Each structure stands twice: as C-alpha cells, then as structure tokens.
Amino acid sequence: FFKGMKVLVTGGTGFIGKHLVGALIKKGHQVKVIARNPKKAESVEKIGATVVIGDLGNQEFLKKELRGIEFIYHLAAIPGQIWGIPWEDYQKVNIDYTQNLLKISRKNKAKKFIFCSSIQAADPSTFYGKSKLEAEGTVEKSGLGYVIVRPGVVYGPGDQRAILSLCRGVKRGFFLLLDGGEARLAIVFIDDLIDLFLIILVNFCLLAD
C-alpha cells in the first residue's frame, strides 16, 4: 500500500533518523539519505538506504540529489542539548540549510515536505528553540505542501541523551529534583514518533490519489 515512494531523509544517521529510515525501507520505499559523516552513513547503508555525502549548504549538490524525490523528511539540525554553540551556527544549519532545501525541493517539484521541528519552538527561550521557530516560518512560506512536527524529548533504543542519563541516575539512586520536583518534561517514545511520520506520508499519498 503506497510502496515505492522516492523519499529523501536529512539527518538520517541520527537517533530519530535511523529509526525513520529503517521504517521507510521496511514499508518498501526508496530512501536516499544525505549525510556528512561517511562512517555514520554505513549504518543506514546496511539496511538498504542510498547514502550521498554532501552539504545542505551546497545548492548545486542539492539540485542533483533531489531530482526525482517525491517526499522530503528534514531532520538534520544542530540539536538543543549541546552547550556553547553560537547563534550564528544555529542560524546557518537550522535555518539557512532549511531554506536551501526548501528552495531546491520546490524547483525540483517535490510533492511534500515534512519538517521535524521541536517543542522548544513553542517557547523559544534558547538559540535552538528560536532557530527551530524561524525555520518553521521558512517552511510555511515555501509554497510547498508541508507538515511540521514538534516532538518533545524523544527516547527509546539507541538514545544516548537526556532520558538515558536520567535513567542511569535513577538506577544509581541519585536523582536530581529539577525545580524542586515540579519540572515537567514532554517525552515521546521513538516508535510512536516514527508511526506519526509514516502516517503523514500515507495521508499525503491519499490526498494526492
């Protein structure tokens, strides 16, 4: 059912991206991943993705690699858990690269654009949240059909970030009570997020049918 779509995934070697690429391939889609690190790319090549090494800042590279692509999942970004990164870097990677991808996607007549934003865009008090909110604006103005997804903290197999550290602390019997125990954290299991991404693709296909 709706197999064989030509799909591009940016950020496909990351935690969320690898799960998404694997799920798309299992559904029978043709998946291309743009990656920067050849070593990390091996993990998604092994499961059947076509990997090209390149830079989202290079429009000529994008023109070539987006030919024939029907759907784009844009996950590549500087994440919010890294400290000390200047605003200029967030702007370049999270905003400018998104603009590049949108521009070429439209020129190459891609059907739809699925953008993985962040819950932090709802309250952009950090460089990361601000960059994601501004990137959302570029998606909305692109002229492409789109869906913007704002996940909270994503956890599950392969996660090496906040939730894993939290669980290790609990296991050791050392648990920080943030905001006196009143802090709230929006979390989502990786499989549930991937199911959402797949449902979006199916719905786009149904609308186009």
mmCIF file of C-alpha atoms in Angstrom:
data_model
loop_
_atom_site.group_PDB
_atom_site.id
_atom_site.type_symbol
_atom_site.label_atom_id
_atom_site.label_comp_id
_atom_site.label_asym_id
_atom_site.label_seq_id
_atom_site.Cartn_x
_atom_site.Cartn_y
_atom_site.Cartn_z
ATOM 1 C CA PHE A 1 0.000 0.000 0.000
ATOM 2 C CA PHE A 2 1.692 3.180 -1.267
ATOM 3 C CA LYS A 3 5.038 1.448 -1.639
ATOM 4 C CA GLY A 4 7.977 2.604 -3.690
ATOM 5 C CA MET A 5 7.823 6.314 -2.944
ATOM 6 C CA LYS A 6 11.080 8.181 -3.550
ATOM 7 C CA VAL A 7 11.931 9.696 -0.185
ATOM 8 C CA LEU A 8 14.822 11.858 0.977
ATOM 9 C CA VAL A 9 15.822 11.973 4.645
ATOM 10 C CA THR A 10 18.234 14.528 6.060
ATOM 11 C CA GLY A 11 19.661 13.722 9.455
ATOM 12 C CA GLY A 12 19.185 10.064 8.605
ATOM 13 C CA THR A 13 22.237 8.918 10.571
ATOM 14 C CA GLY A 14 20.976 10.418 13.841
ATOM 15 C CA PHE A 15 18.899 8.771 16.548
ATOM 16 C CA ILE A 16 15.477 9.632 15.099
ATOM 17 C CA GLY A 17 16.696 9.489 11.524
ATOM 18 C CA LYS A 18 17.986 5.923 11.660
ATOM 19 C CA HIS A 19 14.678 4.693 13.059
ATOM 20 C CA LEU A 20 12.771 6.597 10.358
ATOM 21 C CA VAL A 21 14.972 5.310 7.534
ATOM 22 C CA GLY A 22 14.578 1.733 8.740
ATOM 23 C CA ALA A 23 10.795 2.070 8.965
ATOM 24 C CA LEU A 24 10.510 3.613 5.488
ATOM 25 C CA ILE A 25 12.611 0.851 3.947
ATOM 26 C CA LYS A 26 10.503 -1.829 5.665
ATOM 27 C CA LYS A 27 7.439 -0.211 4.068
ATOM 28 C CA GLY A 28 9.028 -0.628 0.646
ATOM 29 C CA HIS A 29 10.028 2.960 -0.082
ATOM 30 C CA GLN A 30 13.169 4.056 -1.928
ATOM 31 C CA VAL A 31 15.140 6.044 0.629
ATOM 32 C CA LYS A 32 18.015 8.417 -0.012
ATOM 33 C CA VAL A 33 19.935 9.868 2.937
ATOM 34 C CA ILE A 34 22.110 12.969 2.811
ATOM 35 C CA ALA A 35 24.916 12.598 5.340
ATOM 36 C CA ARG A 36 28.127 14.387 6.258
ATOM 37 C CA ASN A 37 29.964 11.583 8.027
ATOM 38 C CA PRO A 38 30.823 8.531 5.863
ATOM 39 C CA LYS A 39 31.412 6.380 8.960
ATOM 40 C CA LYS A 40 27.966 7.097 10.380
ATOM 41 C CA ALA A 41 26.461 6.577 6.935
ATOM 42 C CA GLU A 42 27.457 2.910 6.957
ATOM 43 C CA SER A 43 24.728 2.061 9.476
ATOM 44 C CA VAL A 44 21.909 3.186 7.165
ATOM 45 C CA GLU A 45 23.575 1.822 4.020
ATOM 46 C CA LYS A 46 23.497 -1.622 5.628
ATOM 47 C CA ILE A 47 19.714 -1.515 5.943
ATOM 48 C CA GLY A 48 19.180 -0.545 2.307
ATOM 49 C CA ALA A 49 19.295 3.244 2.083
ATOM 50 C CA THR A 50 21.149 5.062 -0.670
ATOM 51 C CA VAL A 51 23.562 7.455 1.036
ATOM 52 C CA VAL A 52 25.165 10.512 -0.526
ATOM 53 C CA ILE A 53 27.807 12.508 1.297
ATOM 54 C CA GLY A 54 27.324 16.236 0.988
ATOM 55 C CA ASP A 55 26.482 19.616 2.451
ATOM 56 C CA LEU A 56 22.984 21.092 2.688
ATOM 57 C CA GLY A 57 24.586 24.465 2.086
ATOM 58 C CA ASN A 58 25.568 23.431 -1.454
ATOM 59 C CA GLN A 59 22.651 24.187 -3.768
ATOM 60 C CA GLU A 60 24.228 22.553 -6.825
ATOM 61 C CA PHE A 61 24.645 19.346 -4.828
ATOM 62 C CA LEU A 62 21.009 19.537 -3.733
ATOM 63 C CA LYS A 63 19.750 20.121 -7.285
ATOM 64 C CA LYS A 64 21.391 16.887 -8.349
ATOM 65 C CA GLU A 65 20.406 14.736 -5.380
ATOM 66 C CA LEU A 66 16.784 15.901 -5.167
ATOM 67 C CA ARG A 67 15.961 15.025 -8.761
ATOM 68 C CA GLY A 68 13.017 12.645 -8.763
ATOM 69 C CA ILE A 69 12.489 12.885 -5.000
ATOM 70 C CA GLU A 70 8.807 12.990 -4.090
ATOM 71 C CA PHE A 71 8.860 13.442 -0.307
ATOM 72 C CA ILE A 72 11.400 15.074 1.981
ATOM 73 C CA TYR A 73 11.835 14.426 5.699
ATOM 74 C CA HIS A 74 14.069 17.183 7.046
ATOM 75 C CA LEU A 75 15.568 16.126 10.390
ATOM 76 C CA ALA A 76 19.108 17.489 10.114
ATOM 77 C CA ALA A 77 19.870 20.162 12.720
ATOM 78 C CA ILE A 78 22.181 21.227 15.491
ATOM 79 C CA PRO A 79 20.353 19.723 18.485
ATOM 80 C CA GLY A 80 19.389 21.620 21.586
ATOM 81 C CA GLN A 81 21.395 19.568 24.070
ATOM 82 C CA ILE A 82 24.762 20.983 23.007
ATOM 83 C CA TRP A 83 26.063 23.900 25.063
ATOM 84 C CA GLY A 84 28.295 26.746 23.939
ATOM 85 C CA ILE A 85 27.289 26.845 20.262
ATOM 86 C CA PRO A 86 26.858 30.429 18.986
ATOM 87 C CA TRP A 87 23.669 31.711 17.384
ATOM 88 C CA GLU A 88 25.417 32.037 14.012
ATOM 89 C CA ASP A 89 25.880 28.266 13.840
ATOM 90 C CA TYR A 90 22.239 27.582 14.707
ATOM 91 C CA GLN A 91 21.177 30.099 12.079
ATOM 92 C CA LYS A 92 23.377 28.542 9.395
ATOM 93 C CA VAL A 93 22.440 24.904 9.999
ATOM 94 C CA ASN A 94 18.900 25.064 11.344
ATOM 95 C CA ILE A 95 17.552 27.989 9.315
ATOM 96 C CA ASP A 96 19.696 28.655 6.239
ATOM 97 C CA TYR A 97 20.106 24.991 5.344
ATOM 98 C CA THR A 98 16.349 24.518 5.690
ATOM 99 C CA GLN A 99 15.813 27.426 3.277
ATOM 100 C CA ASN A 100 18.216 25.849 0.794
ATOM 101 C CA LEU A 101 16.448 22.517 0.962
ATOM 102 C CA LEU A 102 13.036 24.128 0.535
ATOM 103 C CA LYS A 103 14.179 26.206 -2.433
ATOM 104 C CA ILE A 104 15.584 23.229 -4.323
ATOM 105 C CA SER A 105 12.692 20.961 -3.311
ATOM 106 C CA ARG A 106 10.269 23.396 -4.893
ATOM 107 C CA LYS A 107 12.369 23.789 -8.049
ATOM 108 C CA ASN A 108 12.575 20.013 -8.396
ATOM 109 C CA LYS A 109 8.805 19.744 -7.912
ATOM 110 C CA ALA A 110 8.867 17.627 -4.763
ATOM 111 C CA LYS A 111 5.376 16.753 -3.586
ATOM 112 C CA LYS A 112 5.585 17.330 0.170
ATOM 113 C CA PHE A 113 7.979 18.468 2.887
ATOM 114 C CA ILE A 114 7.877 17.034 6.423
ATOM 115 C CA PHE A 115 9.847 19.133 8.888
ATOM 116 C CA CYS A 116 10.948 17.814 12.269
ATOM 117 C CA SER A 117 10.916 20.870 14.497
ATOM 118 C CA SER A 118 10.854 20.799 18.305
ATOM 119 C CA ILE A 119 8.537 21.506 21.203
ATOM 120 C CA GLN A 120 11.056 24.203 22.123
ATOM 121 C CA ALA A 121 9.803 26.247 19.168
ATOM 122 C CA ALA A 122 6.650 26.898 21.209
ATOM 123 C CA ASP A 123 8.704 28.816 23.789
ATOM 124 C CA PRO A 124 11.897 29.896 22.004
ATOM 125 C CA SER A 125 13.957 30.936 25.015
ATOM 126 C CA THR A 126 17.074 29.160 23.696
ATOM 127 C CA PHE A 127 19.053 29.522 20.470
ATOM 128 C CA TYR A 128 17.817 26.075 19.497
ATOM 129 C CA GLY A 129 14.153 26.892 20.067
ATOM 130 C CA LYS A 130 14.478 30.228 18.287
ATOM 131 C CA SER A 131 16.191 28.624 15.292
ATOM 132 C CA LYS A 132 13.517 25.953 15.025
ATOM 133 C CA LEU A 133 10.714 28.536 15.166
ATOM 134 C CA GLU A 134 12.355 30.629 12.436
ATOM 135 C CA ALA A 135 12.894 27.512 10.335
ATOM 136 C CA GLU A 136 9.194 26.719 10.690
ATOM 137 C CA GLY A 137 8.457 30.136 9.228
ATOM 138 C CA THR A 138 10.520 29.355 6.145
ATOM 139 C CA VAL A 139 8.635 26.077 5.699
ATOM 140 C CA GLU A 140 5.276 27.832 5.965
ATOM 141 C CA LYS A 141 6.247 30.417 3.343
ATOM 142 C CA SER A 142 7.861 27.958 0.929
ATOM 143 C CA GLY A 143 4.853 27.264 -1.259
ATOM 144 C CA LEU A 144 5.289 23.520 -0.746
ATOM 145 C CA GLY A 145 2.773 21.237 0.884
ATOM 146 C CA TYR A 146 4.137 20.586 4.342
ATOM 147 C CA VAL A 147 3.684 19.174 7.819
ATOM 148 C CA ILE A 148 5.599 20.476 10.827
ATOM 149 C CA VAL A 149 6.094 18.063 13.741
ATOM 150 C CA ARG A 150 7.142 19.345 17.173
ATOM 151 C CA PRO A 151 8.350 16.374 19.224
ATOM 152 C CA GLY A 152 9.239 16.669 22.876
ATOM 153 C CA VAL A 153 12.182 14.713 24.273
ATOM 154 C CA VAL A 154 12.405 11.513 22.239
ATOM 155 C CA TYR A 155 13.559 8.308 23.946
ATOM 156 C CA GLY A 156 13.983 4.654 23.096
ATOM 157 C CA PRO A 157 16.554 2.175 21.766
ATOM 158 C CA GLY A 158 19.666 3.973 20.581
ATOM 159 C CA ASP A 159 19.078 7.108 22.638
ATOM 160 C CA GLN A 160 22.262 8.392 24.240
ATOM 161 C CA ARG A 161 20.924 11.690 25.527
ATOM 162 C CA ALA A 162 18.902 13.132 28.404
ATOM 163 C CA ILE A 163 16.487 10.296 29.179
ATOM 164 C CA LEU A 164 19.270 7.702 29.236
ATOM 165 C CA SER A 165 21.285 9.840 31.675
ATOM 166 C CA LEU A 166 18.184 10.301 33.793
ATOM 167 C CA CYS A 167 17.519 6.549 33.902
ATOM 168 C CA ARG A 168 21.128 5.846 34.846
ATOM 169 C CA GLY A 169 20.841 8.321 37.697
ATOM 170 C CA VAL A 170 17.682 6.640 38.975
ATOM 171 C CA LYS A 171 19.398 3.246 38.789
ATOM 172 C CA ARG A 172 22.303 4.570 40.868
ATOM 173 C CA GLY A 173 19.886 6.037 43.393
ATOM 174 C CA PHE A 174 20.891 9.614 42.564
ATOM 175 C CA PHE A 175 18.088 11.693 41.098
ATOM 176 C CA LEU A 176 18.069 15.471 40.723
ATOM 177 C CA LEU A 177 14.750 17.118 41.559
ATOM 178 C CA LEU A 178 14.571 19.874 38.977
ATOM 179 C CA ASP A 179 12.594 22.927 40.098
ATOM 180 C CA GLY A 180 12.011 21.239 43.446
ATOM 181 C CA GLY A 181 10.379 18.278 41.767
ATOM 182 C CA GLU A 182 7.852 20.454 39.925
ATOM 183 C CA ALA A 183 9.549 20.403 36.496
ATOM 184 C CA ARG A 184 7.573 18.835 33.677
ATOM 185 C CA LEU A 185 9.040 17.070 30.688
ATOM 186 C CA ALA A 186 7.204 16.254 27.464
ATOM 187 C CA ILE A 187 8.528 12.918 26.227
ATOM 188 C CA VAL A 188 7.651 10.662 23.296
ATOM 189 C CA PHE A 189 8.722 7.091 22.560
ATOM 190 C CA ILE A 190 10.659 6.764 19.307
ATOM 191 C CA ASP A 191 8.290 4.155 17.810
ATOM 192 C CA ASP A 192 5.303 6.445 18.344
ATOM 193 C CA LEU A 193 7.070 9.350 16.632
ATOM 194 C CA ILE A 194 8.050 7.145 13.689
ATOM 195 C CA ASP A 195 4.458 5.894 13.388
ATOM 196 C CA LEU A 196 3.368 9.530 13.126
ATOM 197 C CA PHE A 197 5.914 10.228 10.388
ATOM 198 C CA LEU A 198 4.665 7.193 8.433
ATOM 199 C CA ILE A 199 1.021 8.198 8.862
ATOM 200 C CA ILE A 200 1.847 11.638 7.456
ATOM 201 C CA LEU A 201 3.316 10.038 4.331
ATOM 202 C CA VAL A 202 0.282 7.797 3.841
ATOM 203 C CA ASN A 203 -2.086 10.746 4.248
ATOM 204 C CA PHE A 204 -0.150 12.789 1.692
ATOM 205 C CA CYS A 205 -0.400 9.880 -0.726
ATOM 206 C CA LEU A 206 -4.153 9.548 -0.121
ATOM 207 C CA LEU A 207 -4.692 13.263 -0.740
ATOM 208 C CA ALA A 208 -2.734 13.038 -3.983
ATOM 209 C CA ASP A 209 -4.502 9.881 -5.145
#
